[in-house]
PDB file of C-alpha atoms in Angstrom:
ATOM      1  CA  UNK A   1       4.235 -12.766  -7.307  1.00  0.00           C
ATOM      2  CA  UNK A   2       7.197 -14.017  -5.207  1.00  0.00           C
ATOM      3  CA  UNK A   3      10.383 -15.822  -7.554  1.00  0.00           C
ATOM      4  CA  UNK A   4      10.298 -18.866  -5.652  1.00  0.00           C
ATOM      5  CA  UNK A   5      13.844 -19.478  -7.815  1.00  0.00           C
ATOM      6  CA  UNK A   6      15.462 -17.388  -5.546  1.00  0.00           C
ATOM      7  CA  UNK A   7      17.095 -18.904  -2.299  1.00  0.00           C
ATOM      8  CA  UNK A   8      18.760 -17.252   0.358  1.00  0.00           C
ATOM      9  CA  UNK A   9      19.509 -13.335   1.379  1.00  0.00           C
ATOM     10  CA  UNK A  10      18.029 -10.275  -1.515  1.00  0.00           C
ATOM     11  CA  UNK A  11      18.703  -6.782  -0.297  1.00  0.00           C
ATOM     12  CA  UNK A  12      17.479  -3.488  -2.150  1.00  0.00           C
ATOM     13  CA  UNK A  13      18.058  -0.056  -1.551  1.00  0.00           C
ATOM     14  CA  UNK A  14      16.469   3.107  -4.022  1.00  0.00           C
ATOM     15  CA  UNK A  15      16.303   6.948  -3.584  1.00  0.00           C
ATOM     16  CA  UNK A  16      15.084   9.301  -5.820  1.00  0.00           C
ATOM     17  CA  UNK A  17      14.435  13.377  -5.704  1.00  0.00           C
ATOM     18  CA  UNK A  18      12.165  14.914  -8.141  1.00  0.00           C
ATOM     19  CA  UNK A  19      13.448  19.432  -8.148  1.00  0.00           C
ATOM     20  CA  UNK A  20      10.512  21.484  -9.420  1.00  0.00           C
ATOM     21  CA  UNK A  21      11.178  24.910  -9.820  1.00  0.00           C
ATOM     22  CA  UNK A  22       9.281  27.653 -10.444  1.00  0.00           C
ATOM     23  CA  UNK A  23      10.689  30.940 -12.389  1.00  0.00           C
ATOM     24  CA  UNK A  24       7.495  33.219 -11.367  1.00  0.00           C
ATOM     25  CA  UNK A  25       7.101  31.571  -7.727  1.00  0.00           C
ATOM     26  CA  UNK A  26       9.212  30.831  -5.733  1.00  0.00           C
ATOM     27  CA  UNK A  27       6.625  29.692  -2.847  1.00  0.00           C
ATOM     28  CA  UNK A  28       6.102  26.717  -4.919  1.00  0.00           C
ATOM     29  CA  UNK A  29       9.146  25.540  -5.197  1.00  0.00           C
ATOM     30  CA  UNK A  30       9.602  21.869  -4.487  1.00  0.00           C
ATOM     31  CA  UNK A  31      11.887  19.202  -3.795  1.00  0.00           C
ATOM     32  CA  UNK A  32      10.498  15.427  -3.405  1.00  0.00           C
ATOM     33  CA  UNK A  33      12.234  12.579  -2.197  1.00  0.00           C
ATOM     34  CA  UNK A  34      11.105   8.977  -1.946  1.00  0.00           C
ATOM     35  CA  UNK A  35      13.114   5.876  -0.532  1.00  0.00           C
ATOM     36  CA  UNK A  36      12.634   2.366  -0.428  1.00  0.00           C
ATOM     37  CA  UNK A  37      13.972  -0.378   0.767  1.00  0.00           C
ATOM     38  CA  UNK A  38      13.527  -4.194   0.952  1.00  0.00           C
ATOM     39  CA  UNK A  39      15.171  -7.010   2.719  1.00  0.00           C
ATOM     40  CA  UNK A  40      14.098 -10.345   1.511  1.00  0.00           C
ATOM     41  CA  UNK A  41      14.839 -14.201   3.366  1.00  0.00           C
ATOM     42  CA  UNK A  42      14.562 -17.236   1.436  1.00  0.00           C
ATOM     43  CA  UNK A  43      15.172 -20.600   3.609  1.00  0.00           C
ATOM     44  CA  UNK A  44      15.359 -24.178   2.035  1.00  0.00           C
ATOM     45  CA  UNK A  45      12.534 -25.160   3.890  1.00  0.00           C
ATOM     46  CA  UNK A  46       9.933 -23.022   1.402  1.00  0.00           C
ATOM     47  CA  UNK A  47       9.802 -20.503   4.132  1.00  0.00           C
ATOM     48  CA  UNK A  48      10.466 -16.701   2.745  1.00  0.00           C
ATOM     49  CA  UNK A  49      10.421 -13.107   5.245  1.00  0.00           C
ATOM     50  CA  UNK A  50      10.368 -10.169   3.146  1.00  0.00           C
ATOM     51  CA  UNK A  51      10.618  -6.992   5.228  1.00  0.00           C
ATOM     52  CA  UNK A  52       9.937  -3.267   2.970  1.00  0.00           C
ATOM     53  CA  UNK A  53       8.921   0.284   3.179  1.00  0.00           C
ATOM     54  CA  UNK A  54       8.651   3.344   1.552  1.00  0.00           C
ATOM     55  CA  UNK A  55       8.967   6.573   2.790  1.00  0.00           C
ATOM     56  CA  UNK A  56       7.297   9.815   0.416  1.00  0.00           C
ATOM     57  CA  UNK A  57       7.826  13.527   1.469  1.00  0.00           C
ATOM     58  CA  UNK A  58       6.410  15.030  -1.357  1.00  0.00           C
ATOM     59  CA  UNK A  59       3.090  17.910  -1.725  1.00  0.00           C
ATOM     60  CA  UNK A  60      -0.680  17.540  -3.101  1.00  0.00           C
ATOM     61  CA  UNK A  61      -1.422  18.927  -6.348  1.00  0.00           C
ATOM     62  CA  UNK A  62      -2.231  22.034  -6.469  1.00  0.00           C
ATOM     63  CA  UNK A  63      -5.731  21.303  -7.927  1.00  0.00           C
ATOM     64  CA  UNK A  64      -6.665  18.900  -4.808  1.00  0.00           C
ATOM     65  CA  UNK A  65      -5.336  21.925  -2.439  1.00  0.00           C
ATOM     66  CA  UNK A  66      -7.937  23.509  -0.037  1.00  0.00           C
ATOM     67  CA  UNK A  67      -5.207  27.507   0.178  1.00  0.00           C
ATOM     68  CA  UNK A  68      -3.116  29.055  -1.092  1.00  0.00           C
ATOM     69  CA  UNK A  69       0.089  27.292   0.730  1.00  0.00           C
ATOM     70  CA  UNK A  70       1.597  24.153  -0.514  1.00  0.00           C
ATOM     71  CA  UNK A  71       0.022  21.117   1.034  1.00  0.00           C
ATOM     72  CA  UNK A  72       2.905  19.330   1.913  1.00  0.00           C
ATOM     73  CA  UNK A  73       3.155  15.798   3.777  1.00  0.00           C
ATOM     74  CA  UNK A  74       5.221  12.752   4.288  1.00  0.00           C
ATOM     75  CA  UNK A  75       4.176   9.573   4.459  1.00  0.00           C
ATOM     76  CA  UNK A  76       5.360   5.787   5.466  1.00  0.00           C
ATOM     77  CA  UNK A  77       4.674   2.642   4.251  1.00  0.00           C
ATOM     78  CA  UNK A  78       6.154  -0.377   6.210  1.00  0.00           C
ATOM     79  CA  UNK A  79       4.958  -4.342   5.086  1.00  0.00           C
ATOM     80  CA  UNK A  80       6.025  -7.337   6.663  1.00  0.00           C
ATOM     81  CA  UNK A  81       5.178 -10.735   4.111  1.00  0.00           C
ATOM     82  CA  UNK A  82       5.201 -14.243   5.103  1.00  0.00           C
ATOM     83  CA  UNK A  83       5.335 -16.453   2.073  1.00  0.00           C
ATOM     84  CA  UNK A  84       5.159 -20.601   2.106  1.00  0.00           C
ATOM     85  CA  UNK A  85       5.499 -23.466  -0.157  1.00  0.00           C
ATOM     86  CA  UNK A  86       3.387 -26.418   1.017  1.00  0.00           C
ATOM     87  CA  UNK A  87       3.664 -28.977  -1.054  1.00  0.00           C
ATOM     88  CA  UNK A  88       4.924 -28.289  -5.106  1.00  0.00           C
ATOM     89  CA  UNK A  89       1.065 -26.901  -5.848  1.00  0.00           C
ATOM     90  CA  UNK A  90       0.536 -24.708  -3.829  1.00  0.00           C
ATOM     91  CA  UNK A  91       1.983 -22.063  -2.035  1.00  0.00           C
ATOM     92  CA  UNK A  92       0.308 -18.906   0.742  1.00  0.00           C
ATOM     93  CA  UNK A  93       1.333 -15.792   1.363  1.00  0.00           C
ATOM     94  CA  UNK A  94      -0.314 -13.977   4.441  1.00  0.00           C
ATOM     95  CA  UNK A  95       0.758  -9.674   4.922  1.00  0.00           C
ATOM     96  CA  UNK A  96       0.302  -6.852   7.254  1.00  0.00           C
ATOM     97  CA  UNK A  97       1.391  -3.332   6.516  1.00  0.00           C
ATOM     98  CA  UNK A  98       1.407   0.047   8.315  1.00  0.00           C
ATOM     99  CA  UNK A  99       0.528   3.229   6.710  1.00  0.00           C
ATOM    100  CA  UNK A 100       1.069   7.049   7.910  1.00  0.00           C
ATOM    101  CA  UNK A 101       0.037  10.327   6.599  1.00  0.00           C
ATOM    102  CA  UNK A 102       1.458  13.139   7.913  1.00  0.00           C
ATOM    103  CA  UNK A 103       1.360  16.175   6.958  1.00  0.00           C
ATOM    104  CA  UNK A 104       3.665  19.069   7.767  1.00  0.00           C
ATOM    105  CA  UNK A 105       2.113  22.636   5.602  1.00  0.00           C
ATOM    106  CA  UNK A 106      -1.074  23.652   4.561  1.00  0.00           C
ATOM    107  CA  UNK A 107      -4.431  25.212   5.333  1.00  0.00           C
ATOM    108  CA  UNK A 108      -7.025  23.308   7.725  1.00  0.00           C
ATOM    109  CA  UNK A 109      -5.057  19.328   6.469  1.00  0.00           C
ATOM    110  CA  UNK A 110      -4.714  18.231  10.072  1.00  0.00           C
ATOM    111  CA  UNK A 111      -8.415  16.238   9.809  1.00  0.00           C
ATOM    112  CA  UNK A 112      -6.483  14.372   6.566  1.00  0.00           C
ATOM    113  CA  UNK A 113      -3.752  12.767   8.457  1.00  0.00           C
ATOM    114  CA  UNK A 114      -4.132   9.398   8.912  1.00  0.00           C
ATOM    115  CA  UNK A 115      -3.213   5.786  10.161  1.00  0.00           C
ATOM    116  CA  UNK A 116      -4.497   1.948   7.807  1.00  0.00           C
ATOM    117  CA  UNK A 117      -2.992  -1.143   8.912  1.00  0.00           C
ATOM    118  CA  UNK A 118      -4.265  -3.425   5.982  1.00  0.00           C
ATOM    119  CA  UNK A 119      -3.611  -7.368   6.218  1.00  0.00           C
ATOM    120  CA  UNK A 120      -3.642  -9.242   3.745  1.00  0.00           C
ATOM    121  CA  UNK A 121      -3.664 -12.955   2.824  1.00  0.00           C
ATOM    122  CA  UNK A 122      -2.978 -15.117  -0.813  1.00  0.00           C
ATOM    123  CA  UNK A 123      -3.509 -18.832  -1.436  1.00  0.00           C
ATOM    124  CA  UNK A 124      -1.922 -20.067  -4.967  1.00  0.00           C
ATOM    125  CA  UNK A 125      -2.930 -23.529  -6.629  1.00  0.00           C
ATOM    126  CA  UNK A 126      -0.753 -24.657  -9.819  1.00  0.00           C
ATOM    127  CA  UNK A 127      -3.143 -26.318 -11.884  1.00  0.00           C
ATOM    128  CA  UNK A 128      -0.537 -26.396 -15.063  1.00  0.00           C
ATOM    129  CA  UNK A 129       2.617 -25.982 -15.059  1.00  0.00           C
ATOM    130  CA  UNK A 130       2.623 -22.971 -15.968  1.00  0.00           C
ATOM    131  CA  UNK A 131      -0.425 -21.535 -14.508  1.00  0.00           C
ATOM    132  CA  UNK A 132      -1.893 -21.156 -10.830  1.00  0.00           C
ATOM    133  CA  UNK A 133      -5.131 -20.113  -9.208  1.00  0.00           C
ATOM    134  CA  UNK A 134      -4.997 -17.508  -6.656  1.00  0.00           C
ATOM    135  CA  UNK A 135      -7.889 -16.204  -4.239  1.00  0.00           C
ATOM    136  CA  UNK A 136      -6.439 -13.060  -2.418  1.00  0.00           C
ATOM    137  CA  UNK A 137      -8.473 -11.277   0.932  1.00  0.00           C
ATOM    138  CA  UNK A 138      -7.443  -8.050   1.529  1.00  0.00           C
ATOM    139  CA  UNK A 139      -8.653  -5.767   5.611  1.00  0.00           C
ATOM    140  CA  UNK A 140      -7.831  -2.523   5.678  1.00  0.00           C
ATOM    141  CA  UNK A 141      -8.826  -0.108   8.713  1.00  0.00           C
ATOM    142  CA  UNK A 142      -8.311   3.546   8.179  1.00  0.00           C
ATOM    143  CA  UNK A 143      -8.472   5.746  11.443  1.00  0.00           C
ATOM    144  CA  UNK A 144      -8.757   9.375  10.829  1.00  0.00           C
ATOM    145  CA  UNK A 145      -6.526  11.170  13.454  1.00  0.00           C
ATOM    146  CA  UNK A 146      -9.619  13.561  13.516  1.00  0.00           C
ATOM    147  CA  UNK A 147     -13.015  12.653  13.764  1.00  0.00           C
ATOM    148  CA  UNK A 148     -13.825  15.653  10.572  1.00  0.00           C
ATOM    149  CA  UNK A 149     -13.724  12.382   7.597  1.00  0.00           C
ATOM    150  CA  UNK A 150     -15.171   9.080   9.244  1.00  0.00           C
ATOM    151  CA  UNK A 151     -12.997   6.207   9.780  1.00  0.00           C
ATOM    152  CA  UNK A 152     -13.500   3.362   7.941  1.00  0.00           C
ATOM    153  CA  UNK A 153     -13.035  -0.905   7.697  1.00  0.00           C
ATOM    154  CA  UNK A 154     -12.003  -1.796   3.637  1.00  0.00           C
ATOM    155  CA  UNK A 155     -12.734  -5.756   2.369  1.00  0.00           C
ATOM    156  CA  UNK A 156     -11.561  -7.219  -0.789  1.00  0.00           C
ATOM    157  CA  UNK A 157     -12.169 -10.538  -2.045  1.00  0.00           C
ATOM    158  CA  UNK A 158     -10.382 -11.615  -5.345  1.00  0.00           C
ATOM    159  CA  UNK A 159      -9.887 -14.729  -7.699  1.00  0.00           C
ATOM    160  CA  UNK A 160      -7.085 -15.425 -10.428  1.00  0.00           C
ATOM    161  CA  UNK A 161      -5.230 -17.042 -12.466  1.00  0.00           C
ATOM    162  CA  UNK A 162      -1.132 -16.074 -12.656  1.00  0.00           C
ATOM    163  CA  UNK A 163       0.212 -17.813 -15.979  1.00  0.00           C
ATOM    164  CA  UNK A 164       3.925 -18.060 -17.720  1.00  0.00           C
ATOM    165  CA  UNK A 165       3.704 -18.934 -21.441  1.00  0.00           C
ATOM    166  CA  UNK A 166       7.776 -18.557 -21.902  1.00  0.00           C
ATOM    167  CA  UNK A 167      10.483 -16.576 -20.588  1.00  0.00           C
ATOM    168  CA  UNK A 168       8.700 -13.207 -22.037  1.00  0.00           C
ATOM    169  CA  UNK A 169       5.428 -13.431 -21.634  1.00  0.00           C
ATOM    170  CA  UNK A 170       3.548 -13.246 -18.293  1.00  0.00           C
ATOM    171  CA  UNK A 171       0.733 -11.553 -16.389  1.00  0.00           C
ATOM    172  CA  UNK A 172      -2.120 -12.578 -14.052  1.00  0.00           C
ATOM    173  CA  UNK A 173      -5.425 -11.112 -14.241  1.00  0.00           C
ATOM    174  CA  UNK A 174      -7.982 -11.271 -11.914  1.00  0.00           C
ATOM    175  CA  UNK A 175     -11.924  -9.902 -10.615  1.00  0.00           C
ATOM    176  CA  UNK A 176     -13.612  -8.836  -7.330  1.00  0.00           C
ATOM    177  CA  UNK A 177     -15.717  -7.786  -5.090  1.00  0.00           C
ATOM    178  CA  UNK A 178     -14.738  -4.134  -2.598  1.00  0.00           C
ATOM    179  CA  UNK A 179     -16.890  -3.538   0.289  1.00  0.00           C
ATOM    180  CA  UNK A 180     -15.960   0.318   2.335  1.00  0.00           C
ATOM    181  CA  UNK A 181     -17.964   0.575   5.817  1.00  0.00           C
ATOM    182  CA  UNK A 182     -17.590   3.849   6.721  1.00  0.00           C
ATOM    183  CA  UNK A 183     -17.982   4.573  10.533  1.00  0.00           C
ATOM    184  CA  UNK A 184     -20.544   7.344  10.903  1.00  0.00           C
ATOM    185  CA  UNK A 185     -21.725   6.484  13.997  1.00  0.00           C
ATOM    186  CA  UNK A 186     -18.334   7.486  16.193  1.00  0.00           C
ATOM    187  CA  UNK A 187     -18.493  11.125  15.475  1.00  0.00           C
ATOM    188  CA  UNK A 188     -20.811  14.304  13.820  1.00  0.00           C
ATOM    189  CA  UNK A 189     -19.091  15.454  11.314  1.00  0.00           C
ATOM    190  CA  UNK A 190     -20.620  19.384  10.982  1.00  0.00           C
ATOM    191  CA  UNK A 191     -20.608  19.800  14.184  1.00  0.00           C
ATOM    192  CA  UNK A 192     -16.865  18.942  14.400  1.00  0.00           C
ATOM    193  CA  UNK A 193     -15.610  20.822  11.810  1.00  0.00           C
ATOM    194  CA  UNK A 194     -18.179  24.292  13.067  1.00  0.00           C
ATOM    195  CA  UNK A 195     -17.125  23.328  16.339  1.00  0.00           C
TER     196      UNK A 195
END
């Protein structure tokens, strides 16, 4: 939810590193990197454009790995969003995101690599001075690099309420429905894995 009170240009940049060292198993030493940034410009006419990105260099938790080697990966999430205040009561948001997951080490992990493309849309309608109803739709196309795991389409539908009772209390609640459809006709996972 975008703050309509802020006008003009905004930008932020953040980086942090999580450094883990093992006393007895130096092969499990790991430094996780996370960088993220956002650029936003709000026009006086009610249109706001925003671009953001999150880069992560990390590794799977040891309980989730399939081999003895750490499964290290890089991931990138890039997002572009447009907000538009159509009237004092109605505002809308549309967005596009691209998520890329790439493994750099590990035993037989290439099948996990994928690219997700997401399109989302919101509409918010103010019913009271500090209360808005909203509807939300998300569509995600999941495309694995290899045919071991099935590609798929994920769709989410939500309806909710957003409220600001005072300067200290605000929040939102939503309920929804999701549906995931795997594209199992494009491959035979067992044959691809063995052959």
